[in-house]
Short mmCIF file of C-alpha atoms in Angstrom, two decimals:
data_model
loop_
_atom_site.label_atom_id
_atom_site.label_comp_id
_atom_site.label_asym_id
_atom_site.label_seq_id
_atom_site.Cartn_x
_atom_site.Cartn_y
_atom_site.Cartn_z
CA SER E 652 18.75 75.44 -0.68
CA GLU E 653 18.48 73.91 -4.35
CA VAL E 654 16.40 70.68 -3.95
CA ASP E 655 17.67 68.97 -7.14
CA GLY E 656 14.34 67.98 -8.41
CA GLY E 657 14.82 69.08 -12.08
CA ASN E 658 12.79 72.30 -12.06
CA SER E 659 15.75 74.77 -12.46
CA ARG E 660 16.82 72.95 -15.60
CA ALA E 661 13.68 72.22 -16.97
CA HIS E 662 12.66 76.00 -17.01
CA CYS E 663 15.97 77.34 -18.05
CA VAL E 664 15.85 78.39 -21.78
CA PHE E 665 19.53 77.20 -22.31
CA ASP E 666 19.11 73.89 -20.48
CA GLN E 667 21.83 74.73 -18.01
CA PRO E 668 22.63 71.90 -15.41
CA PHE E 669 22.12 74.28 -12.31
CA GLU E 670 21.40 71.52 -10.09
CA ALA E 671 24.57 69.62 -11.10
CA ALA E 672 26.41 72.81 -10.49
CA ILE E 673 25.29 73.20 -6.93
CA ALA E 674 25.72 69.57 -6.27
CA SER E 675 29.44 70.09 -7.43
CA VAL E 676 29.87 72.86 -4.93
CA ARG E 677 28.50 70.36 -2.16
CA VAL E 678 31.01 67.77 -3.01
CA GLU E 679 33.76 70.40 -2.54
CA LEU E 680 32.41 71.32 0.85
CA VAL E 681 32.31 67.51 1.64
CA ASP E 682 36.11 67.09 0.50
CA GLN E 683 36.93 69.99 2.73
CA GLY E 684 35.22 68.82 5.65
CA LEU E 685 32.79 71.62 5.86
CA ALA E 686 29.55 69.68 5.23
CA PRO E 687 26.81 69.62 7.93
CA ALA E 688 26.91 66.90 10.24
CA ALA E 689 23.66 65.42 9.11
CA VAL E 690 25.26 64.78 5.69
CA ASP E 691 28.17 62.90 7.33
CA LYS E 692 25.72 60.87 9.03
CA VAL E 693 24.13 60.02 5.80
CA ARG E 694 27.37 58.95 4.34
CA GLN E 695 28.17 56.80 7.56
CA ARG E 696 24.80 54.95 7.01
CA ILE E 697 25.30 54.59 3.41
CA LYS E 698 28.70 52.97 4.06
CA HIS E 699 27.05 50.56 6.30
CA SER E 700 23.84 49.67 4.54
CA GLU E 701 23.95 51.48 1.06
CA THR E 702 20.85 53.40 2.17
CA PRO E 703 20.12 56.20 4.61
CA PHE E 704 16.79 54.64 5.22
CA SER E 705 17.63 51.80 7.05
CA ASP E 706 20.36 49.67 8.93
CA GLN E 707 19.52 46.52 6.57
CA PRO E 708 21.73 46.14 3.80
CA PRO E 709 20.47 45.42 0.14
CA GLN E 710 18.95 41.87 -0.38
CA PRO E 711 21.24 39.69 -2.56
CA VAL E 712 20.29 39.32 -6.15
CA SER E 713 20.47 36.39 -8.76
CA GLY E 714 18.96 35.33 -11.92
CA THR E 715 19.17 36.21 -15.46
CA GLY E 716 16.93 37.20 -18.15
CA ASP E 717 15.93 39.93 -20.69
CA TYR E 718 14.40 42.19 -17.98
CA ALA E 719 15.68 43.64 -14.73
CA LEU E 720 13.78 45.60 -12.15
CA PHE E 721 15.52 48.17 -9.98
CA VAL E 722 13.81 48.17 -6.74
CA GLY E 723 15.86 50.65 -4.66
CA ASP E 724 15.68 51.69 -1.14
CA GLU E 725 12.83 54.10 -1.23
CA ALA E 726 10.61 51.24 -2.63
CA VAL E 727 11.91 48.69 -0.06
CA HIS E 728 11.84 51.08 3.12
CA LEU E 729 9.49 53.89 2.45
CA TRP E 730 6.52 52.04 0.39
CA PRO E 731 7.27 48.58 0.38
CA GLU E 732 3.64 47.94 -1.12
CA ALA E 733 4.95 49.13 -4.61
CA ALA E 734 7.33 46.26 -5.50
CA PRO E 735 5.01 43.34 -5.11
CA ALA E 736 2.37 45.23 -7.01
CA VAL E 737 4.62 45.95 -9.80
CA LEU E 738 5.79 42.45 -9.88
CA LYS E 739 2.11 41.33 -10.09
CA LEU E 740 1.42 43.62 -13.22
CA LEU E 741 4.60 42.65 -14.78
CA ALA E 742 3.49 39.02 -14.56
CA ALA E 743 0.13 39.91 -16.08
CA VAL E 744 2.08 41.26 -19.08
CA GLY E 745 4.46 38.36 -19.58
CA ILE E 746 7.31 39.63 -17.74
CA ASP E 747 9.42 38.08 -14.93
CA PRO E 748 12.25 40.55 -14.05
CA THR E 749 15.45 39.92 -12.21
CA ILE E 750 15.44 42.13 -9.14
CA VAL E 751 18.56 44.36 -8.88
CA GLY E 752 19.32 47.19 -6.43
CA ASN E 753 17.20 45.50 -3.90
CA GLY E 754 17.05 48.11 -1.15
CA ARG E 755 20.11 50.06 -2.47
CA ASN E 756 20.07 53.83 -2.90
CA SER E 757 20.39 54.60 -6.68
CA GLY E 758 23.06 57.39 -5.77
CA LEU E 759 21.00 60.39 -6.80
CA LEU E 760 20.55 61.28 -3.29
CA ALA E 761 23.99 60.72 -2.22
CA GLN E 762 25.19 62.81 -5.16
CA SER E 763 22.93 65.76 -4.36
CA LEU E 764 24.29 65.91 -0.78
CA GLY E 765 27.82 66.01 -2.19
CA LEU E 766 28.61 62.53 -1.36
CA ALA E 767 30.08 61.86 -4.84
CA ALA E 768 32.23 58.85 -3.88
CA SER E 769 29.26 57.34 -2.07
CA ALA E 770 27.25 57.96 -5.09
CA LYS E 771 29.53 56.45 -7.63
CA ALA E 772 30.15 53.26 -5.53
CA LEU E 773 26.29 52.67 -5.24
CA ALA E 774 25.99 53.15 -9.02
CA GLU E 775 28.63 50.79 -9.93
CA LYS E 776 27.10 48.09 -7.87
CA THR E 777 23.86 48.49 -9.30
CA LEU E 778 25.23 48.67 -12.93
CA ALA E 779 27.34 45.67 -12.24
CA GLU E 780 24.06 43.64 -11.03
CA VAL E 781 22.41 44.83 -14.30
CA GLN E 782 25.21 43.47 -16.39
CA ALA E 783 25.31 40.24 -14.54
CA SER E 784 21.65 39.74 -15.20
CA GLY E 785 21.99 39.95 -18.87
CA ALA E 786 19.03 42.32 -19.27
CA LYS E 787 18.26 44.29 -22.09
CA THR E 788 15.66 46.34 -20.73
CA LEU E 789 16.09 47.77 -17.02
CA LEU E 790 12.71 48.82 -15.50
CA VAL E 791 12.69 51.56 -12.80
CA LEU E 792 9.82 52.42 -10.63
CA SER E 793 10.30 56.33 -10.48
CA ALA E 794 10.89 59.16 -12.38
CA GLY E 795 13.77 59.83 -10.03
CA ASP E 796 15.33 56.39 -10.51
CA TYR E 797 15.04 56.77 -14.36
CA PHE E 798 16.96 60.32 -14.21
CA ALA E 799 19.70 58.82 -11.99
CA ILE E 800 20.42 55.88 -14.13
CA GLN E 801 19.65 57.37 -17.60
CA GLN E 802 21.22 60.63 -16.98
CA MET E 803 22.84 61.48 -13.60
CA TYR E 804 25.43 58.51 -13.87
CA ALA E 805 26.79 59.89 -17.02
CA GLU E 806 26.76 63.64 -16.22
CA ARG E 807 27.86 63.80 -12.79
CA LEU E 808 29.50 60.31 -11.99
CA GLY E 809 31.41 60.05 -15.33
CA LEU E 810 30.10 56.49 -15.56
CA GLU E 811 29.41 54.91 -18.98
CA PRO E 812 26.04 53.52 -19.73
CA LEU E 813 25.60 49.87 -20.01
CA PRO E 814 25.64 48.91 -23.76
CA ASP E 815 22.38 47.78 -25.53
CA VAL E 816 20.30 48.35 -22.12
CA GLU E 817 17.21 50.37 -22.32
CA VAL E 818 16.15 52.10 -19.14
CA VAL E 819 12.08 52.36 -19.15
CA GLU E 820 10.09 53.57 -16.37
CA VAL E 821 7.30 50.70 -15.41
CA SER E 822 4.34 53.21 -15.70
CA GLY E 823 5.44 53.71 -19.28
CA LEU E 824 5.69 50.17 -20.24
CA LEU E 825 2.29 49.31 -18.33
CA ALA E 826 0.73 52.29 -20.33
CA LYS E 827 1.76 50.66 -23.83
CA SER E 828 0.59 47.47 -22.49
CA LEU E 829 -2.79 48.91 -21.75
CA VAL E 830 -3.07 50.50 -25.39
CA ALA E 831 -1.94 47.23 -26.81
CA GLY E 832 -4.63 45.36 -24.78
CA THR E 833 -2.02 43.01 -23.17
CA LEU E 834 -2.76 44.72 -19.78
CA ALA E 835 -6.65 44.58 -18.89
CA VAL E 836 -7.77 46.38 -15.79
CA SER E 837 -11.29 47.21 -14.71
CA GLN E 838 -12.74 50.32 -12.91
CA VAL E 839 -12.27 50.31 -8.93
CA ASP E 840 -15.46 51.05 -6.98
CA GLU E 841 -14.70 54.64 -5.90
CA ASP E 842 -16.72 57.80 -6.07
CA ARG E 843 -14.58 60.40 -4.26
CA ALA E 844 -12.76 63.18 -6.00
CA TYR E 845 -9.36 62.16 -6.76
CA ALA E 846 -6.05 63.92 -8.18
CA TYR E 847 -3.02 62.48 -9.94
CA ILE E 848 0.09 64.16 -8.32
CA ASP E 849 3.27 64.29 -10.41
CA PRO E 850 5.91 62.99 -8.43
CA THR E 851 9.39 64.42 -7.43
CA HIS E 852 11.70 64.36 -10.58
CA ALA E 853 8.63 64.42 -12.95
CA VAL E 854 9.87 67.49 -14.66
CA ARG E 855 12.85 65.82 -15.88
CA ASN E 856 10.87 63.53 -18.04
CA PRO E 857 7.86 65.40 -19.70
CA MET E 858 7.05 62.56 -21.90
CA ARG E 859 5.80 60.59 -18.92
CA HIS E 860 2.90 62.94 -18.09
CA ASP E 861 0.21 61.74 -20.49
CA PRO E 862 0.86 57.83 -20.33
CA VAL E 863 0.79 57.72 -16.53
CA ARG E 864 -2.40 59.64 -16.59
CA GLU E 865 -3.79 57.21 -18.97
CA LEU E 866 -3.34 54.41 -16.31
CA VAL E 867 -5.17 56.26 -13.59
CA ALA E 868 -7.99 57.14 -15.99
CA ALA E 869 -8.33 53.33 -16.90
CA VAL E 870 -8.95 52.31 -13.18
CA MET E 871 -10.76 55.41 -11.79
CA PRO E 872 -14.64 55.97 -12.82
CA ASN E 873 -14.46 59.59 -12.75
CA PRO E 874 -12.44 62.41 -14.52
CA ALA E 875 -9.50 63.42 -12.30
CA LYS E 876 -9.03 66.76 -10.64
CA GLU E 877 -6.03 68.51 -12.22
CA LEU E 878 -3.84 70.42 -9.58
CA PHE E 879 -2.23 73.77 -10.40
CA TRP E 880 1.13 72.59 -9.66
CA ARG E 881 1.13 69.74 -12.22
CA GLN E 882 3.29 68.35 -15.17
CA ASP E 883 5.88 70.80 -16.45
CA ARG E 884 5.37 73.16 -13.34
CA ALA E 885 5.05 70.52 -10.72
CA HIS E 886 7.41 71.12 -7.83
CA PRO E 887 8.89 68.30 -5.84
CA VAL E 888 7.68 66.99 -2.37
CA GLY E 889 10.32 66.72 0.52
CA SER E 890 11.69 63.41 -0.86
CA THR E 891 15.08 65.17 -2.25
CA GLN E 892 18.20 65.83 -0.41
CA LEU E 893 16.43 68.52 1.57
CA GLN E 894 14.85 65.67 3.96
CA PHE E 895 18.25 65.68 5.41
CA SER E 896 19.89 68.88 4.80
CA ASN E 897 16.92 71.10 5.57
CA PRO E 898 13.99 69.02 6.97
CA THR E 899 11.90 71.99 7.69
CA LEU E 900 11.83 73.26 4.24
CA ALA E 901 11.33 69.53 2.86
CA GLU E 902 8.23 69.21 5.14
CA GLN E 903 6.98 72.92 3.70
CA LEU E 904 7.41 71.52 0.13
CA THR E 905 5.36 68.43 1.00
CA GLN E 906 2.50 70.50 2.48
CA ALA E 907 2.33 73.00 -0.38
CA ARG E 908 1.60 69.95 -2.44
CA LEU E 909 -1.23 68.64 -0.21
CA ARG E 910 -2.75 72.25 0.00
CA ASP E 911 -2.73 72.54 -3.76
CA ALA E 912 -4.53 68.96 -3.88
CA LYS E 913 -6.93 70.09 -1.22
CA GLU E 914 -7.78 73.42 -2.89
CA SER E 915 -8.65 71.34 -6.07
CA GLY E 916 -11.28 69.65 -4.33
CA ALA E 917 -9.49 66.20 -4.27
CA GLU E 918 -10.20 63.76 -1.45
CA LEU E 919 -7.74 60.97 -2.75
CA LEU E 920 -4.36 61.52 -4.09
CA ILE E 921 -2.64 58.89 -6.63
CA CYS E 922 0.95 58.60 -7.53
CA GLU E 923 3.36 55.77 -8.31
CA ASP E 924 6.63 57.10 -6.76
CA PRO E 925 7.61 55.18 -3.34
CA ALA E 926 9.28 58.39 -2.12
CA THR E 927 6.70 60.95 -3.03
CA LEU E 928 3.87 58.67 -1.91
CA HIS E 929 5.83 58.33 1.75
CA GLN E 930 6.26 61.93 1.94
CA LEU E 931 2.73 62.83 1.13
CA ASN E 932 1.38 60.21 3.49
CA ARG E 933 3.20 61.78 6.28
CA PHE E 934 0.88 64.84 6.52
CA ALA E 935 -2.03 63.76 4.25
CA ASP E 936 -4.34 63.45 7.38
CA GLU E 937 -3.85 66.99 8.41
CA TYR E 938 -5.43 68.14 5.10
CA GLY E 939 -8.36 65.54 5.29
CA LEU E 940 -6.78 63.49 2.12
CA GLU E 941 -5.80 59.86 1.36
CA VAL E 942 -2.90 58.74 -0.54
CA PHE E 943 -3.21 55.63 -2.98
CA GLY E 944 -0.19 54.01 -4.65
CA LEU E 945 -0.97 53.64 -8.41
CA TYR E 946 0.70 50.20 -8.88
CA GLU E 947 -1.14 48.97 -6.06
CA LEU E 948 -4.38 50.31 -7.42
CA LEU E 949 -3.70 48.75 -10.73
CA ALA E 950 -2.88 45.52 -9.28
CA THR E 951 -6.14 45.28 -7.56
CA ALA E 952 -8.03 46.15 -10.77
CA LEU E 953 -6.39 43.31 -12.83
CA THR E 954 -8.82 41.26 -14.73
#
């Protein structure tokens, strides 16, 4: 099963979009009525509530400004602590964003499952909200959201990017603010060994690896443990389409990351991606590990 986490393309000498090809095959299977029942269940839930994680539709959005913040379904339903912390951090650097996609799937999960029509409908709604906001910068919470909006919409769905709108990960913006001195944080009181765990889809944007680690180092008093499966060789946890098409394999991926962390000597795991945090947290107790959200950690350390 292709997880669609970016690893196949990231390690291809010729940069071939293998994951996109597999997803296209899944689209054909859906069109022919040959997809598993679990996929059709996701389609029905997305049709009803624009997310497979809840029966609650996205919250309405309003407001205009130079910045918009995509708060997707993973942040709302899987790790709801992230968005309030991000808004607090953005306020600290003088940004008051318009919320868009509040509880809506980005479309990446749907497209990975072969639900192309669903994915396109989700993407178009989010792009329309961004356009209506008048934002020049669209902030996203995770590497997966960045890939979906910045690359997947055009490559797989044939959607034109919004003119004059820059897509930026919140972690990158905060890292720049830290260097510039506009974001001030203090070190937390924490002596346990810890590691930053690269989230699902991180390999799709290698430029993000160092800045996010700089944020972690700013609030943690001791050097981090580095995992073996990190940065360019990090593999996803079970937050991809596998959680629906092959949940057993998805859980095995998550537990493999946790084993790697345990073997490094870490007691705490830090990550910023809501979906990755959710999956890690499901099994962390089995490995004697605790999972921290980076945005929440930074928010508590503001000075």
